[in-house]
XYZ file of N, CA and C in Angstrom:
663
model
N 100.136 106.324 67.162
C 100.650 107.366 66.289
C 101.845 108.050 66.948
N 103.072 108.041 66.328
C 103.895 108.941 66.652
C 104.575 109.915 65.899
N 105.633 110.439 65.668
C 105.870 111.190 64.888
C 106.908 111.005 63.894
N 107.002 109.332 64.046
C 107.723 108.046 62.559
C 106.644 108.006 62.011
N 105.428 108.047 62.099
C 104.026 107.538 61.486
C 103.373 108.652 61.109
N 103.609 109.896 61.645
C 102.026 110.438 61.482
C 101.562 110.674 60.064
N 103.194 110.889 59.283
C 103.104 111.071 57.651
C 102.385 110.024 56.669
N 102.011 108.904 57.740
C 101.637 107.848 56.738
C 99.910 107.522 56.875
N 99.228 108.738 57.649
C 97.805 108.767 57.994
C 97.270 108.502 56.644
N 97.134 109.096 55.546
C 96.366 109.216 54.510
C 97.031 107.801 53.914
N 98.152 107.338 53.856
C 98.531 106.302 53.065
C 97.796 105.158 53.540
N 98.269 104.943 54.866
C 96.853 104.145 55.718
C 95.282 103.837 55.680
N 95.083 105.267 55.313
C 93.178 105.278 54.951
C 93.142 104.846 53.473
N 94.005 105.703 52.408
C 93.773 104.342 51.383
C 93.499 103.393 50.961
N 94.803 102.665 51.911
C 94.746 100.988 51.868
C 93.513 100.559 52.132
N 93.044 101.121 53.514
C 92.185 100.249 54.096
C 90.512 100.670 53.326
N 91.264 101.666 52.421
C 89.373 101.884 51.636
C 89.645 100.996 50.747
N 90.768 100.965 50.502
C 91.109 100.035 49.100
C 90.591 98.838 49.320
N 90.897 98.044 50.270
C 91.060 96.693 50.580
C 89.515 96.461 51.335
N 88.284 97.497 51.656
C 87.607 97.006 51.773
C 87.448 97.034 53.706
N 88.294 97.965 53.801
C 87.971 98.148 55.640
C 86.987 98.815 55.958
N 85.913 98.413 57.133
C 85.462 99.578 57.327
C 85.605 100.489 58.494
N 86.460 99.652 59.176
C 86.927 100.653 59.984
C 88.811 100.475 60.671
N 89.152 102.023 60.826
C 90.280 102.142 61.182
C 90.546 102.956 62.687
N 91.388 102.171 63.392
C 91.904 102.697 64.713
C 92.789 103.370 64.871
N 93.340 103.870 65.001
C 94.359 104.677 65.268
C 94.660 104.876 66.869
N 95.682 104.089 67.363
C 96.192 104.044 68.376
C 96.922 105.280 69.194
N 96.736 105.846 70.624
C 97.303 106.621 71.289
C 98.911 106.739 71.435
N 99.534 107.216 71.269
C 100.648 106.609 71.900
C 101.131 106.869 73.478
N 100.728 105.847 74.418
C 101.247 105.803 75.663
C 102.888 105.432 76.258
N 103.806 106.405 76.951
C 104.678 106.242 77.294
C 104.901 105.148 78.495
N 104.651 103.513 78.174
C 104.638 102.849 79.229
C 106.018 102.282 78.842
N 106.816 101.864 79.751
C 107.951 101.136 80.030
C 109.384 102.076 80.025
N 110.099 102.327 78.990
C 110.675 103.481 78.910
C 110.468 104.047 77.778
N 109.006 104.455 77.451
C 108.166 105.082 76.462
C 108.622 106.245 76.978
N 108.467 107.335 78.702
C 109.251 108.370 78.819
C 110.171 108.922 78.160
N 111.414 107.949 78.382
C 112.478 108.988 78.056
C 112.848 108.813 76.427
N 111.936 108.218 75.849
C 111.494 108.154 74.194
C 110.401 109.336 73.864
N 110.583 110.585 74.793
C 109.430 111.271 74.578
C 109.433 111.969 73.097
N 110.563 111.883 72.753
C 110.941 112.770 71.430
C 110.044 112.198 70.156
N 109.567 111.300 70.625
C 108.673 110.323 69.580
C 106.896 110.564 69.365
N 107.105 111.148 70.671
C 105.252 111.383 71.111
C 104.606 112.706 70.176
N 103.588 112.374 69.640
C 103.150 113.827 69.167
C 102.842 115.057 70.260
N 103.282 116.427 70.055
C 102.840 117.096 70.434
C 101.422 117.474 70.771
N 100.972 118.296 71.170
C 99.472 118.776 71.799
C 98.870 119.017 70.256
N 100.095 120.035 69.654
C 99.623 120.488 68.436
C 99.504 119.707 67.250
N 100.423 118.757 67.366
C 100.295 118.150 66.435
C 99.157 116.462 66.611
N 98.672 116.234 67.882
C 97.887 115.319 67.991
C 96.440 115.939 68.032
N 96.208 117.168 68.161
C 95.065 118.145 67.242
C 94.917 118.102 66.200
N 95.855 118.243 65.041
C 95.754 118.607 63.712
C 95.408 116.818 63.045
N 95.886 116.097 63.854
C 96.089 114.686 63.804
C 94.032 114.620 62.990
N 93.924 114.603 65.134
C 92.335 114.102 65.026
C 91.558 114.508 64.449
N 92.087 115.918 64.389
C 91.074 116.961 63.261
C 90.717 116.521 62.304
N 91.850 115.896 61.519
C 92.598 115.773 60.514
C 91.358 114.541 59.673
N 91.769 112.996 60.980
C 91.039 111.933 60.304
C 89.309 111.864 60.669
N 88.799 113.007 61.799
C 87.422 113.127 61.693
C 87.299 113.465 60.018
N 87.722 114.579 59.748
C 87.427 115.395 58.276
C 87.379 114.332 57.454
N 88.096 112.827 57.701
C 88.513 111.850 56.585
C 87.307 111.177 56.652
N 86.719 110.948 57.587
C 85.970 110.058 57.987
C 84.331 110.357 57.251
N 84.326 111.269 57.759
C 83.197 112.225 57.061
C 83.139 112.241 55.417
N 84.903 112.034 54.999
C 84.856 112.287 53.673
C 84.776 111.176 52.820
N 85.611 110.229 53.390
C 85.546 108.462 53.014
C 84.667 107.858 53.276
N 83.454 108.720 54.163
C 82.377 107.574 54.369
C 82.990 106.407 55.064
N 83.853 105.369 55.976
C 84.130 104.867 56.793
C 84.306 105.325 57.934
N 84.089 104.470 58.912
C 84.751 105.038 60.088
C 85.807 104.654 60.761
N 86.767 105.873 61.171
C 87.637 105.810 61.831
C 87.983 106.534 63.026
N 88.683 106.193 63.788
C 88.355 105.736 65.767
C 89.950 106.206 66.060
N 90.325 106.816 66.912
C 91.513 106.943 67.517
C 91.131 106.688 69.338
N 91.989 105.683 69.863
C 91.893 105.916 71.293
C 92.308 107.102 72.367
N 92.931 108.039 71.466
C 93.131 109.691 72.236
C 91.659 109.709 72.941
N 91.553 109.656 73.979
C 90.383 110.533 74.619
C 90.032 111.535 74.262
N 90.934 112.974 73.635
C 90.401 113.926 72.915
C 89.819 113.718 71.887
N 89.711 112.429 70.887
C 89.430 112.439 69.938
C 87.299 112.894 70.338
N 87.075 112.275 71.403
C 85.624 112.802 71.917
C 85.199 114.353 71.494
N 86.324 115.528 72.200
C 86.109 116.407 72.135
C 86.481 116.734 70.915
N 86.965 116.541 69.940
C 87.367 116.948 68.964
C 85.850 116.689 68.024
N 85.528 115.253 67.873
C 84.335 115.195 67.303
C 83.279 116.025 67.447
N 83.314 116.246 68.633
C 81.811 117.090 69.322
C 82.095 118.490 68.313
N 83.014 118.968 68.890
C 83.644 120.605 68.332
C 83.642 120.668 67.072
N 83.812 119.632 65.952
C 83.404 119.934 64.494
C 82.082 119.434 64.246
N 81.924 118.822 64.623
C 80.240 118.208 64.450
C 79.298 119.013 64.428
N 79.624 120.186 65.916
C 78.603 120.968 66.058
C 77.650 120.449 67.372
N 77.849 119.165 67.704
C 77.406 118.433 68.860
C 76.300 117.338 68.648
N 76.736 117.373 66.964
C 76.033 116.528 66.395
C 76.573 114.844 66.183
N 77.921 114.781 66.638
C 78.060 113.451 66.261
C 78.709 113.860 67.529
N 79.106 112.411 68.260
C 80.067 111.743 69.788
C 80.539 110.769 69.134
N 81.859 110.333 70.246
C 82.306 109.582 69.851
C 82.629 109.227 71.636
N 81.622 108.370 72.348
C 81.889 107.684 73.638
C 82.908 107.129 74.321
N 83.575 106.537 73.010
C 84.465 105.185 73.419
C 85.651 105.001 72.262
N 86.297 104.282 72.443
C 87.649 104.158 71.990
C 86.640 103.333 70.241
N 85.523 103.115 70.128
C 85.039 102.194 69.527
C 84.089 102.608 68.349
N 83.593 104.129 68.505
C 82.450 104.084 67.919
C 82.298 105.680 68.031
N 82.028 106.007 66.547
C 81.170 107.162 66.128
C 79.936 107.127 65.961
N 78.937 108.312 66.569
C 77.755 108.192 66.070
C 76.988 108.730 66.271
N 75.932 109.151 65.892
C 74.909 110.413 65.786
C 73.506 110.243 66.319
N 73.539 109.219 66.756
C 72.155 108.779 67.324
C 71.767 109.158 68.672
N 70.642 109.555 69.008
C 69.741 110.140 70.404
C 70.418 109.710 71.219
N 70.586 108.119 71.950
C 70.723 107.265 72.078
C 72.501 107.624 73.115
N 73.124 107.550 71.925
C 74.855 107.706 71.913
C 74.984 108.855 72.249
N 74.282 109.546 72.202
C 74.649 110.982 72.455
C 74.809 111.206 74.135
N 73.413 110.623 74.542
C 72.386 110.779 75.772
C 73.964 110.112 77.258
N 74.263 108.982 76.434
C 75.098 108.311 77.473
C 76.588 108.622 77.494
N 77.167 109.282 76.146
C 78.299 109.717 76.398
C 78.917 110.621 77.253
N 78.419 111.247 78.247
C 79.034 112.053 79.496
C 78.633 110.784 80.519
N 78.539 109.650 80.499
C 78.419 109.226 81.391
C 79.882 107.561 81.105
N 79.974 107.350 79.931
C 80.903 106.642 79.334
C 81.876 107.159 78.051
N 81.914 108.476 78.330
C 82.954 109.195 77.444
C 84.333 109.209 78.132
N 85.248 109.081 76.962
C 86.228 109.465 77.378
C 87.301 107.987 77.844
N 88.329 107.769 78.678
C 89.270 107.438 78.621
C 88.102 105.872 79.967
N 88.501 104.848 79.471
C 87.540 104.160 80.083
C 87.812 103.009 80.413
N 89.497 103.558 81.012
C 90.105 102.625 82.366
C 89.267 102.781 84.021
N 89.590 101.545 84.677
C 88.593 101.408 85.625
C 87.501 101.969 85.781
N 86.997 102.496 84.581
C 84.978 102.619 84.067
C 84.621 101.638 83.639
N 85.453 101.377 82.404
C 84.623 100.778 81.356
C 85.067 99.462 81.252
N 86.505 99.521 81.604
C 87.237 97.947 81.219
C 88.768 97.843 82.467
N 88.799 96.755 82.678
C 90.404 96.615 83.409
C 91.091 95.808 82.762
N 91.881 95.394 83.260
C 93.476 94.655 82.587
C 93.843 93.070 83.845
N 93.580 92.356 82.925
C 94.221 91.241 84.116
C 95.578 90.407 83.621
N 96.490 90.691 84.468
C 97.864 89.753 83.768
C 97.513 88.478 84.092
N 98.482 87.845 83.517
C 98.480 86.158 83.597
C 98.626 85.785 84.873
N 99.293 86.650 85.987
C 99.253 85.771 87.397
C 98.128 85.657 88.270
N 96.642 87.019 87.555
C 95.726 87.284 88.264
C 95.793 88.647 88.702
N 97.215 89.421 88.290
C 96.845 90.669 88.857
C 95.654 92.120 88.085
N 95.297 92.446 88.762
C 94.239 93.218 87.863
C 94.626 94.700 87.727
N 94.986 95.462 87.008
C 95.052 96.684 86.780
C 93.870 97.608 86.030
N 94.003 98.864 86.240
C 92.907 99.804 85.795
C 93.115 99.532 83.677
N 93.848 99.277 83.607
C 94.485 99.455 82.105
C 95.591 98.745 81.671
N 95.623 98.226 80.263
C 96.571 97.474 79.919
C 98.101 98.204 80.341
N 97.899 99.444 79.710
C 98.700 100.633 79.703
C 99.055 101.211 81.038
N 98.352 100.727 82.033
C 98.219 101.625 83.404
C 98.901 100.371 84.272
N 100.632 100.400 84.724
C 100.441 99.193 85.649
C 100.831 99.489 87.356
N 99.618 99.696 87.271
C 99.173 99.835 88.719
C 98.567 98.638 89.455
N 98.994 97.932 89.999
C 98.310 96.772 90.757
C 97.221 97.244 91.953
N 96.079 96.645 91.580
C 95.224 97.241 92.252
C 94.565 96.142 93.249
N 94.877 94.701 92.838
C 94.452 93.892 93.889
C 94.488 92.130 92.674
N 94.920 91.007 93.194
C 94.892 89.805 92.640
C 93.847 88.994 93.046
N 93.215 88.202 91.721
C 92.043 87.257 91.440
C 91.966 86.049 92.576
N 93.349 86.150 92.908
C 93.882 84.403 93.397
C 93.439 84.994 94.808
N 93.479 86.303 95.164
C 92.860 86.489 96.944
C 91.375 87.033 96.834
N 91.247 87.859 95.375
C 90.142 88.490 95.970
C 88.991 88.392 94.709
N 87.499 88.563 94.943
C 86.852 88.692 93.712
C 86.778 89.887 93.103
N 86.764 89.530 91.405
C 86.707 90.562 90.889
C 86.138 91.999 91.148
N 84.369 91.658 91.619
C 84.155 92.468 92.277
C 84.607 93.457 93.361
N 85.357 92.999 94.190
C 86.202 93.473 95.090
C 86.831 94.649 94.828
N 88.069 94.118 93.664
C 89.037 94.138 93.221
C 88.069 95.538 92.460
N 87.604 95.775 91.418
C 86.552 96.503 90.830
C 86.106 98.107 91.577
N 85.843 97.817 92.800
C 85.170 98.224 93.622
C 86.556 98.795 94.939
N 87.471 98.489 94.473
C 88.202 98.954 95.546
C 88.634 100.497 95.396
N 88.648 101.455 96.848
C 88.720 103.248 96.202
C 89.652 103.779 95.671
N 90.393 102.882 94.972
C 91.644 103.395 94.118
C 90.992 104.155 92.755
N 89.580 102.902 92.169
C 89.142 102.774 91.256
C 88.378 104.082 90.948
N 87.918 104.494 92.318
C 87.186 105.995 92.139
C 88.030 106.773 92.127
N 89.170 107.120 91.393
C 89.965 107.587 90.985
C 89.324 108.360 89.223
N 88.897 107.686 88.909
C 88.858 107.131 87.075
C 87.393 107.486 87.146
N 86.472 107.324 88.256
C 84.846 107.341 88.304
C 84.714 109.173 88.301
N 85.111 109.310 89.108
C 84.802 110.790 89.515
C 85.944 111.951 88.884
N 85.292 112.416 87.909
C 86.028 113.182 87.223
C 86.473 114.817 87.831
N 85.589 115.027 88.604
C 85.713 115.953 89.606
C 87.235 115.983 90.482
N 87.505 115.058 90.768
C 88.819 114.454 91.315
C 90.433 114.974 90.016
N 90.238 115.105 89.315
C 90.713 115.520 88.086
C 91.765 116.811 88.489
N 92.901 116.787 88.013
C 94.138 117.742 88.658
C 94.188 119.054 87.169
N 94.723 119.565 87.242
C 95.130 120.830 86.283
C 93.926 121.228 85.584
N 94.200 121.452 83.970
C 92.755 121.871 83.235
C 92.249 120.826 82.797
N 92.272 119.282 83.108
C 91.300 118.253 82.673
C 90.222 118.236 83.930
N 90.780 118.784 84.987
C 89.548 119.244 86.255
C 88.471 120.294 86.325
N 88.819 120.993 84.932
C 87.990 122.486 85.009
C 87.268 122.197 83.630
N 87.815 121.356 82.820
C 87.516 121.444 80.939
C 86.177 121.073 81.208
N 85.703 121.938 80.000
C 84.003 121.587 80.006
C 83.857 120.331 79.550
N 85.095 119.644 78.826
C 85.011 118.252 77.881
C 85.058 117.336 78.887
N 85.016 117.322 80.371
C 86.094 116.317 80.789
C 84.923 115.211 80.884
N 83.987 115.221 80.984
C 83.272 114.018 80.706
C 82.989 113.517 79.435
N 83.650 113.895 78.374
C 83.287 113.117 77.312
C 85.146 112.758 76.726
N 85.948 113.189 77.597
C 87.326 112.837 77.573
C 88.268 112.545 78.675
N 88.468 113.963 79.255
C 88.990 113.581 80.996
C 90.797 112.882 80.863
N 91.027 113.156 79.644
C 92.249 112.530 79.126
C 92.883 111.653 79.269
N 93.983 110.593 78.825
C 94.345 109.455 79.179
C 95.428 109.103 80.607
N 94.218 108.546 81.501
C 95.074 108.567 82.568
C 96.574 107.707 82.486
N 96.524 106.874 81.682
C 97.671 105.924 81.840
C 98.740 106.912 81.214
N 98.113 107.878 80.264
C 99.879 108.561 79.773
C 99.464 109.710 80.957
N 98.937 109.712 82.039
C 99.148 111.003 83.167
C 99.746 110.170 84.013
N 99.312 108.726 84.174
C 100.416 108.103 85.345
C 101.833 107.849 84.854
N 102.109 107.594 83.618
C 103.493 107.067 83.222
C 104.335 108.340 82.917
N 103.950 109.327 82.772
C 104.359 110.570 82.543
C 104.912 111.675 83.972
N 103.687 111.286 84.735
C 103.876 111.908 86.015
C 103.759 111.005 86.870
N 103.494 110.315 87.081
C 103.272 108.966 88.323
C 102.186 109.353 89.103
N 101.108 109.970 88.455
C 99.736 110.513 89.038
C 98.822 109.994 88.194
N 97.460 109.124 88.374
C 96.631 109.057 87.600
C 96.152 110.573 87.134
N 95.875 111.159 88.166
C 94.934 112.605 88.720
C 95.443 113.686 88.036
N 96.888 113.117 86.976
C 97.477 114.652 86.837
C 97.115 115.056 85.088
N 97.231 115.773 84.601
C 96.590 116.261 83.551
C 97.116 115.116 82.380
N 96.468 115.242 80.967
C 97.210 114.474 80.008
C 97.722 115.391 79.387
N 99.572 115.433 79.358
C 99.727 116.541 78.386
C 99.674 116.298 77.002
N 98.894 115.841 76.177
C 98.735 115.557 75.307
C 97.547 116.410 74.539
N 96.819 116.563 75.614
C 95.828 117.819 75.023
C 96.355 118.735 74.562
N 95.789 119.949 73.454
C 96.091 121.190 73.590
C 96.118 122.152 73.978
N 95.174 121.741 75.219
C 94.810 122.575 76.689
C 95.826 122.673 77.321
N 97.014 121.609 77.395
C 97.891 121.163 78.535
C 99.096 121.773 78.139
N 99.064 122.504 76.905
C 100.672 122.663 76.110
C 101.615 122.810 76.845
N 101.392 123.683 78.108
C 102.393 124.050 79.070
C 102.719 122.621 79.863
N 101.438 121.727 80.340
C 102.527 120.870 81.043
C 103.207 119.767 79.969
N 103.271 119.773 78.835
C 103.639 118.985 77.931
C 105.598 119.819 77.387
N 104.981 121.536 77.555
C 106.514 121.884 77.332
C 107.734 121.545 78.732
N 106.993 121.510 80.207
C 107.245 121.526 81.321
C 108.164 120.159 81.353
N 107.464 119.139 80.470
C 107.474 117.576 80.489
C 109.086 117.530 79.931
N 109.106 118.102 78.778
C 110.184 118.156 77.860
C 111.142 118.652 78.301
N 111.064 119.388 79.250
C 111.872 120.438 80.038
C 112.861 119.242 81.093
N 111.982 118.473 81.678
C 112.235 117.730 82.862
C 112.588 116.545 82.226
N 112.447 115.886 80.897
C 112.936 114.578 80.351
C 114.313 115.065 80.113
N 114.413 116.534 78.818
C 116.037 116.866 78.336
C 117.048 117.266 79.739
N 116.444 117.330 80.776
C 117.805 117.583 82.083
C 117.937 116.602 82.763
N 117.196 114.745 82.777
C 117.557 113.633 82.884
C 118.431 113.533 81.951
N 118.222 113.492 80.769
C 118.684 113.117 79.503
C 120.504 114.011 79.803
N 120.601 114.795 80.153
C 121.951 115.676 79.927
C 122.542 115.275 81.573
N 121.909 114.565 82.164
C 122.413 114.308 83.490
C 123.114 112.840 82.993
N 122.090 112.107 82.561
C 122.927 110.910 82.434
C 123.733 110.325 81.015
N 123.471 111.309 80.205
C 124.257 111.488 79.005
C 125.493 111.321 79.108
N 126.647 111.809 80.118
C 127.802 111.752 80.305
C 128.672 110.608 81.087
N 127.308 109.628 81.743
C 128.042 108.709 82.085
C 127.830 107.272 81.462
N 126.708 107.393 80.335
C 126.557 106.578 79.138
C 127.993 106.638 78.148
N 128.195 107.627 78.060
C 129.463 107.966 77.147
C 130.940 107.744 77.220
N 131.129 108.110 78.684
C 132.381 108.113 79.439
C 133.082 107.011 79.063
């Protein structure tokens, strides 16, 4: 979702009631490659709130379900639900004993928890989105590789920098590390994407537009 798209949320759920979907994703948008200095594209804190708010309420109302990979989308569910519905994983809403019980333990953003990334040469990263080389197949076993203390990075949420270190949510969100590494070059550093974070998200904007006016003039020249 960015902010070419976000107008087309409801046109989207249509279709896909129309046509018989039953479920819809709605993708994060991560600043990987020179996704940065395209920040002008990213939704705001505020406006990726009103977002999730937005398609829980749909979801509830269309009777389908629909999934956004925002890690907030966790806390967002919980907070209208009442603490009656979770949403664990990039995958699944749901209200059962069950889902409830394990989501502080697999909530939230579920690079090097839940899943890693292996390129074609063997290298393994925490996340498709995250390219951090953390160790290759061709020297070492997965396990290894898995298990190496980079990875407890992502395990221990305690470890957690700004207000995703203090948020009462952070185990059922803990925010997306890959837009905290590509953003800041810190797994550890907050996601400004929350609405918790507004400040380091205005901070962000601050520090992209005085690249942007630095090298503006010799693009032009």
């Amino acid at each position: 979702m960015t902010k070419y798209n976000i107008h087309e949320v409801d046109k989207i759920l249509d279709l896909a009631q129309e046509i018989g979907v039953k479920r819809v994703v709605f993708f994060n948008f991560i600043p990987v490659g020179r996704g940065r200095e395209n920040l002008e594209i990213d939704l705001s804190p505020e406006e990726r709130e009103d977002f999730l708010r937005h398609v829980y309420k749909e979801m509830k109302r269309r009777k389908m379900e629909i999934i956004s990979t925002a890690p907030q989308y966790g806390r967002v569910v919980n907070q209208l639900s009442g603490g009656e519905d979770v949403s664990p994983t990039h995958f699944v809403v749901a209200n059962d004993p069950i889902t409830r019980e394990l989501t502080e333990f697999i909530g939230g953003c579920g690079a090097g928890r839940v899943y890693a990334a292996i390129e074609p040469e063997g290298t393994v990263t925490p996340c498709v989105f995250l390219p951090y080389p953390v160790g290759n197949l061709r020297t070492k076993s997965f396990w290894d590789i898995w298990m190496d203390p980079f990875m407890e990075n992502f395990r221990d949420r305690d470890r957690l920098e700004g207000f995703c270190g203090r948020c009462p949510y952070k185990l059922i969100c803990g925010g997306c590390r890959a837009r905290a590494y590509n953003y800041f070059g810190d797994v550890l550093a907050p996601d400004p994407g929350c609405i918790y974070n507004s400040a380091e998200w205005r901070k962000l904007q601050e520090d992209v537009l005085k690249i942007k006016v630095k090298v503006s003039p010799l693009v032009f020249k």
